[in-house]
Amino acid sequence: DAKTTQPNSMESNEEEPVHLPCNHSTISGTDYIHWYRQLPSQGPEYVIHGLTSNVNNRMASLAIAEDRKSSTLILHRATLRDAAVYYCILTSSGYALNFGKGTSLLVTP
Amino acid sequence: DVKVTQSSRYLVKRTGEKVFLECVQDMDHENMFWYRQDPGLGLRLIYFSYDVKMKEKGDIPEGYSVSREKKERFSLILESASTNQTSMYLCASSVPPPPDTQYFGPGTRLTVL
């Protein structure tokens, strides 16, 4: 499976935008970019996904580089409830999700 | 919204007991999955099912079995629980084709004493 690289941790102030980066230089043409987040002792929560174009939904935006070798999850106004571990995952054929270590986001009031 | 529910959030069992973990999804998804999540090891796939009565082994099926008699329900069975099966168990469902987004339940924290 193609691998992703994310910073171990990031910090943000409440109500400020947050940009969470992800590098995936070995992405293949059929790989989708998925983002999930996970709060302590809870199951992963789907956030957003994309293939080539930037995507927006009610939770976040996903900006995908033109060469698709990197992407950025954008939380427009961080809240305390957004503090979680964020995972960037590539998916194509096959079923198992490879959740790596993700980025632990700390949001301070 | 997709909803995946799991029968228990927390469970404590004794070594040797037979344990049933139930998962139900309400979105008519074909695919269902069982993972376990342990610190430092990430998510590991135990079994998955792509149709009723169909099952496929994942990366770590030993000591587990599964049952899918109805499309919405996928059960994970620990035939004889052992302490090394203490873990967070996560169920997920999805509908093919790609992107095949998986939606997760809240998880069951199982402790085997």
CSV table of C-alpha atoms in Angstrom, one decimal:
chain,number,residue,atom,x,y,z
A,1,ASP,CA,0.0,0.0,0.0
A,2,ALA,CA,1.1,3.5,-0.7
A,3,LYS,CA,2.3,5.3,2.4
A,4,THR,CA,1.5,8.6,3.9
A,5,THR,CA,3.6,10.9,6.1
A,6,GLN,CA,2.0,13.3,8.6
A,7,PRO,CA,3.5,15.4,11.4
A,8,ASN,CA,3.2,13.8,14.8
A,9,SER,CA,1.4,16.7,16.4
A,10,MET,CA,0.1,20.2,15.8
A,11,GLU,CA,-1.4,22.9,17.9
A,12,SER,CA,-4.0,25.5,17.2
A,13,ASN,CA,-5.9,28.2,18.9
A,14,GLU,CA,-9.7,27.9,19.1
A,15,GLU,CA,-11.6,29.6,16.3
A,16,GLU,CA,-8.5,29.8,14.1
A,17,PRO,CA,-8.1,27.8,10.9
A,18,VAL,CA,-6.0,24.7,11.0
A,19,HIS,CA,-4.1,23.2,8.1
A,20,LEU,CA,-3.1,19.5,8.5
A,21,PRO,CA,-0.6,18.4,5.9
A,22,CYS,CA,-0.1,14.9,4.5
A,23,ASN,CA,2.5,13.7,2.0
A,24,HIS,CA,1.9,10.7,-0.2
A,25,SER,CA,4.6,10.8,-2.9
A,26,THR,CA,4.0,7.2,-4.0
A,27,ILE,CA,0.2,7.6,-4.6
A,28,SER,CA,-1.1,5.8,-7.6
A,29,GLY,CA,-3.7,7.0,-10.1
A,30,THR,CA,-6.6,5.0,-8.5
A,31,ASP,CA,-5.8,5.9,-4.9
A,32,TYR,CA,-8.4,8.0,-3.1
A,33,ILE,CA,-7.3,10.3,-0.3
A,34,HIS,CA,-9.4,9.7,2.9
A,35,TRP,CA,-9.2,11.6,6.1
A,36,TYR,CA,-10.5,10.2,9.4
A,37,ARG,CA,-10.3,11.5,12.9
A,38,GLN,CA,-10.4,9.7,16.2
A,39,LEU,CA,-11.1,10.9,19.7
A,40,PRO,CA,-9.8,8.9,22.7
A,41,SER,CA,-11.7,5.7,23.3
A,42,GLN,CA,-13.9,6.2,20.3
A,43,GLY,CA,-14.1,4.8,16.8
A,44,PRO,CA,-12.6,6.6,13.8
A,45,GLU,CA,-14.9,9.2,12.3
A,46,TYR,CA,-14.9,9.8,8.5
A,47,VAL,CA,-14.1,13.4,7.7
A,48,ILE,CA,-13.7,13.8,3.9
A,49,HIS,CA,-12.2,12.2,0.9
A,50,GLY,CA,-11.1,13.2,-2.6
A,51,LEU,CA,-9.4,11.9,-5.8
A,52,THR,CA,-8.0,14.8,-7.8
A,53,SER,CA,-10.1,18.0,-7.1
A,54,ASN,CA,-10.4,20.0,-3.9
A,55,VAL,CA,-13.5,19.0,-1.9
A,56,ASN,CA,-15.6,20.7,0.7
A,57,ASN,CA,-18.2,19.4,3.2
A,58,ARG,CA,-19.7,20.5,6.4
A,59,MET,CA,-16.8,19.3,8.5
A,60,ALA,CA,-13.8,20.4,6.5
A,61,SER,CA,-12.1,21.1,3.2
A,62,LEU,CA,-9.5,19.0,1.4
A,63,ALA,CA,-7.0,20.6,-0.8
A,64,ILE,CA,-5.1,18.2,-3.1
A,65,ALA,CA,-1.9,19.2,-4.8
A,66,GLU,CA,-1.9,19.2,-8.6
A,67,ASP,CA,0.6,16.3,-8.7
A,68,ARG,CA,-1.4,14.5,-6.0
A,69,LYS,CA,1.7,13.9,-4.0
A,70,SER,CA,0.4,15.9,-1.0
A,71,SER,CA,-2.9,17.1,0.4
A,72,THR,CA,-4.1,19.3,3.2
A,73,LEU,CA,-7.1,19.0,5.5
A,74,ILE,CA,-8.4,22.4,6.4
A,75,LEU,CA,-10.6,23.0,9.5
A,76,HIS,CA,-11.9,26.5,8.9
A,77,ARG,CA,-12.5,27.4,12.6
A,78,ALA,CA,-11.1,25.0,15.1
A,79,THR,CA,-13.1,24.2,18.2
A,80,LEU,CA,-12.2,22.3,21.3
A,81,ARG,CA,-14.3,19.4,19.9
A,82,ASP,CA,-11.9,19.1,17.0
A,83,ALA,CA,-9.0,18.0,19.2
A,84,ALA,CA,-8.3,14.4,18.0
A,85,VAL,CA,-5.9,12.3,16.1
A,86,TYR,CA,-6.3,12.9,12.3
A,87,TYR,CA,-5.4,10.2,9.9
A,88,CYS,CA,-4.6,10.6,6.2
A,89,ILE,CA,-5.1,7.3,4.3
A,90,LEU,CA,-4.9,6.2,0.7
A,91,THR,CA,-7.4,3.7,-0.5
A,92,SER,CA,-7.9,1.8,-3.7
A,93,SER,CA,-8.4,-1.8,-4.2
A,94,GLY,CA,-8.3,-4.1,-1.2
A,95,TYR,CA,-10.2,-3.6,2.0
A,96,ALA,CA,-7.9,-3.0,5.0
A,97,LEU,CA,-7.3,0.6,6.0
A,98,ASN,CA,-3.7,1.4,7.0
A,99,PHE,CA,-4.1,3.9,9.7
A,100,GLY,CA,-0.5,4.9,10.5
A,101,LYS,CA,0.2,7.2,13.5
A,102,GLY,CA,-1.7,10.3,12.3
A,103,THR,CA,-1.4,13.8,13.6
A,104,SER,CA,-2.5,14.6,17.1
A,105,LEU,CA,-4.2,18.0,17.1
A,106,LEU,CA,-4.3,20.1,20.2
A,107,VAL,CA,-6.8,23.0,20.3
A,108,THR,CA,-6.3,25.5,23.0
A,109,PRO,CA,-8.9,28.1,24.2
B,1,ASP,CA,-26.1,9.8,8.2
B,2,VAL,CA,-24.6,6.3,8.3
B,3,LYS,CA,-24.9,4.6,11.6
B,4,VAL,CA,-22.9,1.7,12.8
B,5,THR,CA,-23.6,0.4,16.3
B,6,GLN,CA,-21.8,-2.1,18.4
B,7,SER,CA,-23.4,-4.1,21.2
B,8,SER,CA,-21.2,-2.9,24.1
B,9,ARG,CA,-18.8,0.0,24.7
B,10,TYR,CA,-17.0,-1.8,27.5
B,11,LEU,CA,-16.8,-5.6,28.2
B,12,VAL,CA,-14.9,-7.6,30.8
B,13,LYS,CA,-14.5,-11.3,30.4
B,14,ARG,CA,-12.5,-14.1,31.9
B,15,THR,CA,-9.9,-16.3,30.1
B,16,GLY,CA,-11.5,-19.2,28.3
B,17,GLU,CA,-14.9,-17.6,28.0
B,18,LYS,CA,-16.7,-17.4,24.6
B,19,VAL,CA,-17.2,-13.8,23.7
B,20,PHE,CA,-19.7,-12.4,21.1
B,21,LEU,CA,-19.3,-8.9,19.7
B,22,GLU,CA,-22.2,-7.6,17.6
B,23,CYS,CA,-22.2,-4.9,15.0
B,24,VAL,CA,-25.2,-3.5,13.1
B,25,GLN,CA,-25.3,-1.0,10.3
B,26,ASP,CA,-28.4,0.7,9.0
B,27,MET,CA,-27.2,1.8,5.5
B,28,ASP,CA,-27.6,-1.4,3.6
B,29,HIS,CA,-23.9,-1.7,3.0
B,30,GLU,CA,-22.5,-4.8,1.4
B,31,ASN,CA,-19.1,-4.8,3.1
B,32,MET,CA,-18.5,-5.1,6.8
B,33,PHE,CA,-15.2,-5.3,8.7
B,34,TRP,CA,-13.8,-6.2,12.1
B,35,TYR,CA,-10.6,-4.5,13.3
B,36,ARG,CA,-8.7,-4.4,16.5
B,37,GLN,CA,-6.7,-1.4,17.6
B,38,ASP,CA,-3.8,-1.5,19.9
B,39,PRO,CA,-1.3,1.2,21.0
B,40,GLY,CA,1.6,1.3,18.6
B,41,LEU,CA,0.2,-1.2,16.3
B,42,GLY,CA,-2.5,0.8,14.6
B,43,LEU,CA,-5.6,-0.8,13.1
B,44,ARG,CA,-5.4,-4.5,12.2
B,45,LEU,CA,-8.0,-6.3,10.1
B,46,ILE,CA,-9.4,-9.5,11.7
B,47,TYR,CA,-12.1,-10.5,9.2
B,48,PHE,CA,-14.3,-8.9,6.6
B,49,SER,CA,-17.4,-9.8,4.7
B,50,TYR,CA,-18.6,-8.6,1.3
B,51,ASP,CA,-22.0,-10.3,1.4
B,52,VAL,CA,-24.3,-12.3,3.6
B,53,LYS,CA,-22.8,-15.6,4.6
B,54,MET,CA,-19.5,-14.6,3.0
B,55,LYS,CA,-16.3,-14.0,5.0
B,56,GLU,CA,-12.7,-13.4,4.3
B,57,LYS,CA,-9.7,-13.6,6.7
B,58,GLY,CA,-7.8,-10.4,7.4
B,59,ASP,CA,-4.4,-10.1,8.7
B,60,ILE,CA,-4.9,-11.6,12.2
B,61,PRO,CA,-7.8,-14.1,12.1
B,62,GLU,CA,-6.3,-16.6,14.6
B,63,GLY,CA,-8.5,-17.0,17.7
B,64,TYR,CA,-11.5,-15.3,16.1
B,65,SER,CA,-14.5,-16.3,13.9
B,66,VAL,CA,-17.3,-14.3,12.4
B,67,SER,CA,-20.9,-14.7,11.4
B,68,ARG,CA,-23.0,-12.8,8.9
B,69,GLU,CA,-26.5,-14.2,8.6
B,70,LYS,CA,-28.2,-10.9,7.7
B,71,LYS,CA,-26.8,-8.1,5.6
B,72,GLU,CA,-27.0,-5.5,8.4
B,73,ARG,CA,-25.3,-7.6,11.2
B,74,PHE,CA,-21.8,-8.9,11.5
B,75,SER,CA,-20.7,-10.7,14.6
B,76,LEU,CA,-17.2,-11.3,15.9
B,77,ILE,CA,-16.7,-14.4,18.1
B,78,LEU,CA,-13.8,-15.1,20.4
B,79,GLU,CA,-14.0,-18.9,20.8
B,80,SER,CA,-11.9,-19.0,24.0
B,81,ALA,CA,-10.8,-15.5,25.1
B,82,SER,CA,-7.2,-15.0,26.1
B,83,THR,CA,-5.5,-12.1,27.8
B,84,ASN,CA,-3.7,-11.1,24.5
B,85,GLN,CA,-7.1,-10.4,23.0
B,86,THR,CA,-7.6,-7.5,25.4
B,87,SER,CA,-8.0,-4.6,22.9
B,88,MET,CA,-10.3,-2.1,21.3
B,89,TYR,CA,-12.5,-3.8,18.7
B,90,LEU,CA,-13.9,-1.7,15.8
B,91,CYS,CA,-16.6,-2.6,13.3
B,92,ALA,CA,-16.9,-0.8,10.0
B,93,SER,CA,-19.1,-0.9,6.9
B,94,SER,CA,-18.8,0.3,3.4
B,95,VAL,CA,-20.4,0.0,0.0
B,96,PRO,CA,-18.3,-0.7,-3.1
B,97,PRO,CA,-17.1,0.5,-5.6
B,98,PRO,CA,-14.3,2.9,-4.8
B,99,PRO,CA,-14.0,5.2,-2.9
B,100,ASP,CA,-15.4,2.6,-0.7
B,101,THR,CA,-15.5,4.8,2.3
B,102,GLN,CA,-15.6,2.9,5.6
B,103,TYR,CA,-17.8,4.1,8.4
B,104,PHE,CA,-16.9,3.0,11.9
B,105,GLY,CA,-18.8,2.1,15.0
B,106,PRO,CA,-17.9,3.5,18.5
B,107,GLY,CA,-15.8,0.6,19.4
B,108,THR,CA,-15.9,-2.1,22.1
B,109,ARG,CA,-13.1,-2.0,24.7
B,110,LEU,CA,-12.7,-5.6,25.7
B,111,THR,CA,-10.7,-6.6,28.8
B,112,VAL,CA,-9.9,-10.3,29.3
B,113,LEU,CA,-8.8,-11.2,32.8
